[in-house]
GROMACS .gro file of C-alpha atoms in nm:
model
  138
    1MET     CA    1   1.455 -10.372  10.817
    2SER     CA    2   1.548 -10.490  10.468
    3ASP     CA    3   1.388 -10.370  10.146
    4PRO     CA    4   1.095 -10.594  10.047
    5SER     CA    5   1.173 -10.542   9.678
    6ASP     CA    6   1.506 -10.722   9.721
    7ALA     CA    7   1.340 -11.031   9.869
    8LEU     CA    8   1.067 -11.009   9.604
    9GLN     CA    9   1.324 -10.995   9.323
   10VAL     CA   10   1.493 -11.312   9.449
   11ALA     CA   11   1.158 -11.491   9.477
   12ILE     CA   12   1.048 -11.381   9.128
   13TYR     CA   13   1.379 -11.492   8.978
   14ASP     CA   14   1.350 -11.833   9.146
   15ALA     CA   15   0.990 -11.872   9.029
   16LEU     CA   16   1.070 -11.781   8.669
   17VAL     CA   17   1.373 -12.010   8.630
   18ALA     CA   18   1.179 -12.296   8.793
   19ASP     CA   19   0.867 -12.252   8.579
   20VAL     CA   20   0.837 -12.508   8.297
   21GLY     CA   21   0.645 -12.272   8.068
   22VAL     CA   22   0.895 -11.988   8.104
   23GLY     CA   23   1.187 -12.231   8.081
   24ALA     CA   24   1.060 -12.374   7.753
   25LEU     CA   25   1.085 -12.027   7.600
   26VAL     CA   26   1.384 -11.859   7.768
   27ALA     CA   27   1.561 -12.145   7.951
   28ASP     CA   28   1.742 -11.978   8.243
   29ARG     CA   29   1.788 -11.643   8.068
   30VAL     CA   30   1.640 -11.424   8.342
   31PHE     CA   31   1.868 -11.133   8.428
   32ASP     CA   32   1.900 -10.850   8.678
   33LYS     CA   33   2.114 -10.642   8.440
   34VAL     CA   34   2.204 -10.685   8.076
   35SER     CA   35   2.502 -10.502   7.926
   36VAL     CA   36   2.441 -10.351   7.584
   37GLY     CA   37   2.783 -10.465   7.464
   38ASP     CA   38   2.724 -10.824   7.581
   39LEU     CA   39   2.363 -10.907   7.495
   40PRO     CA   40   2.252 -11.262   7.579
   41GLU     CA   41   2.081 -11.499   7.343
   42MET     CA   42   1.720 -11.399   7.286
   43PRO     CA   43   1.452 -11.433   7.401
   44TYR     CA   44   1.521 -11.336   7.759
   45VAL     CA   45   1.362 -11.165   8.059
   46ALA     CA   46   1.522 -10.878   8.251
   47PHE     CA   47   1.420 -10.697   8.567
   48GLY     CA   48   1.329 -10.333   8.530
   49ASP     CA   49   1.203 -10.079   8.782
   50PHE     CA   50   1.089 -10.142   9.136
   51GLN     CA   51   0.871  -9.896   9.324
   52VAL     CA   52   0.805  -9.948   9.695
   53LEU     CA   53   0.520  -9.760   9.865
   54ASP     CA   54   0.432  -9.765  10.232
   55ASP     CA   55   0.119  -9.969  10.296
   56SER     CA   56   0.131  -9.983  10.674
   57ALA     CA   57  -0.185  -9.992  10.881
   58GLY     CA   58  -0.214  -9.998  11.256
   59CYS     CA   59   0.045 -10.241  11.386
   60ILE     CA   60   0.117 -10.393  11.042
   61ASP     CA   61   0.435 -10.279  10.866
   62GLY     CA   62   0.341 -10.331  10.502
   63SER     CA   63   0.457 -10.233  10.156
   64GLU     CA   64   0.303 -10.212   9.812
   65VAL     CA   65   0.567 -10.304   9.554
   66PHE     CA   66   0.539 -10.249   9.180
   67VAL     CA   67   0.774 -10.463   8.970
   68THR     CA   68   0.846 -10.414   8.600
   69LEU     CA   69   0.982 -10.702   8.391
   70HIS     CA   70   1.107 -10.671   8.034
   71VAL     CA   71   1.094 -10.938   7.763
   72TRP     CA   72   1.320 -10.918   7.459
   73SER     CA   73   1.290 -11.115   7.134
   74ARG     CA   74   1.441 -11.098   6.786
   75GLN     CA   75   1.201 -11.343   6.622
   76ARG     CA   76   1.019 -11.192   6.327
   77GLY     CA   77   0.704 -11.023   6.453
   78THR     CA   78   0.580 -11.006   6.809
   79ARG     CA   79   0.451 -11.361   6.856
   80GLU     CA   80   0.748 -11.495   7.052
   81ALA     CA   81   0.756 -11.189   7.279
   82LYS     CA   82   0.383 -11.230   7.344
   83GLN     CA   83   0.435 -11.598   7.429
   84VAL     CA   84   0.707 -11.512   7.682
   85VAL     CA   85   0.493 -11.233   7.830
   86SER     CA   86   0.206 -11.480   7.868
   87ALA     CA   87   0.429 -11.743   8.032
   88VAL     CA   88   0.573 -11.488   8.278
   89ARG     CA   89   0.223 -11.366   8.363
   90LYS     CA   90   0.103 -11.722   8.425
   91ALA     CA   91   0.408 -11.803   8.641
   92LEU     CA   92   0.373 -11.498   8.868
   93HIS     CA   93   0.006 -11.397   8.885
   94GLU     CA   94  -0.123 -11.501   9.228
   95ALA     CA   95   0.194 -11.707   9.287
   96ASP     CA   96   0.279 -11.819   9.638
   97LEU     CA   97   0.630 -11.675   9.670
   98ALA     CA   98   0.850 -11.713   9.978
   99LEU     CA   99   1.024 -11.386  10.065
  100GLY     CA  100   1.274 -11.512  10.319
  101SER     CA  101   1.274 -11.441  10.691
  102ASP     CA  102   1.215 -11.061  10.691
  103HIS     CA  103   0.903 -11.032  10.472
  104ARG     CA  104   0.586 -11.220  10.385
  105LEU     CA  105   0.401 -11.195  10.055
  106ILE     CA  106   0.032 -11.120  10.090
  107GLU     CA  107  -0.032 -11.135   9.714
  108ILE     CA  108   0.123 -11.069   9.377
  109MET     CA  109  -0.108 -10.972   9.092
  110PHE     CA  110  -0.052 -10.904   8.723
  111ARG     CA  111  -0.133 -10.541   8.649
  112ASP     CA  112  -0.062 -10.478   8.279
  113SER     CA  113   0.156 -10.563   7.981
  114ARG     CA  114   0.237 -10.428   7.639
  115VAL     CA  115   0.441 -10.554   7.345
  116PHE     CA  116   0.596 -10.325   7.085
  117PHE     CA  117   0.900 -10.289   6.860
  118ASP     CA  118   1.207 -10.105   6.981
  119ALA     CA  119   1.350  -9.822   6.772
  120ASP     CA  120   1.577 -10.065   6.582
  121GLY     CA  121   1.266 -10.212   6.416
  122LEU     CA  122   1.395 -10.566   6.481
  123THR     CA  123   1.358 -10.623   6.853
  124ALA     CA  124   1.018 -10.702   7.001
  125HIS     CA  125   0.996 -10.569   7.354
  126GLY     CA  126   0.742 -10.676   7.613
  127VAL     CA  127   0.687 -10.491   7.939
  128LEU     CA  128   0.492 -10.639   8.231
  129THR     CA  129   0.397 -10.479   8.560
  130PHE     CA  130   0.306 -10.668   8.874
  131ARG     CA  131   0.176 -10.533   9.205
  132ALA     CA  132   0.275 -10.713   9.523
  133LEU     CA  133   0.163 -10.655   9.878
  134THR     CA  134   0.407 -10.751  10.151
  135GLU     CA  135   0.432 -10.725  10.525
  136THR     CA  136   0.717 -10.758  10.769
  137ALA     CA  137   0.744 -11.114  10.898
  138VAL     CA  138   0.677 -11.155  11.265
   0.00000   0.00000   0.00000
């Protein structure tokens, strides 16, 4: 059986790059990994941690997946970062995401977010967490 977080990551990426609200702010700058020596134009969204917990019951093979997304902005203040965080939240909260042939999404829900300045004092950093419930497709 494949990892549900892999299918979820693909579905989240597709949803974010297709969303008009997110696209207006970050275009297609949604990344799996960003190299420190080759930073993209800001603002952008990057995947962070994934945590997969067993959520099986009876004959259902299920998972609870926590997904962290990061937003980065160099606009003065935190307003732009907050706008991107809001757009990402709107695009994903209760979204109907297709997870391919191995998994089915039961639900994805926004859990929390925070926006702060990184240690450089210039970069606004937003962190969002989503909780998704999945089950193995029959």
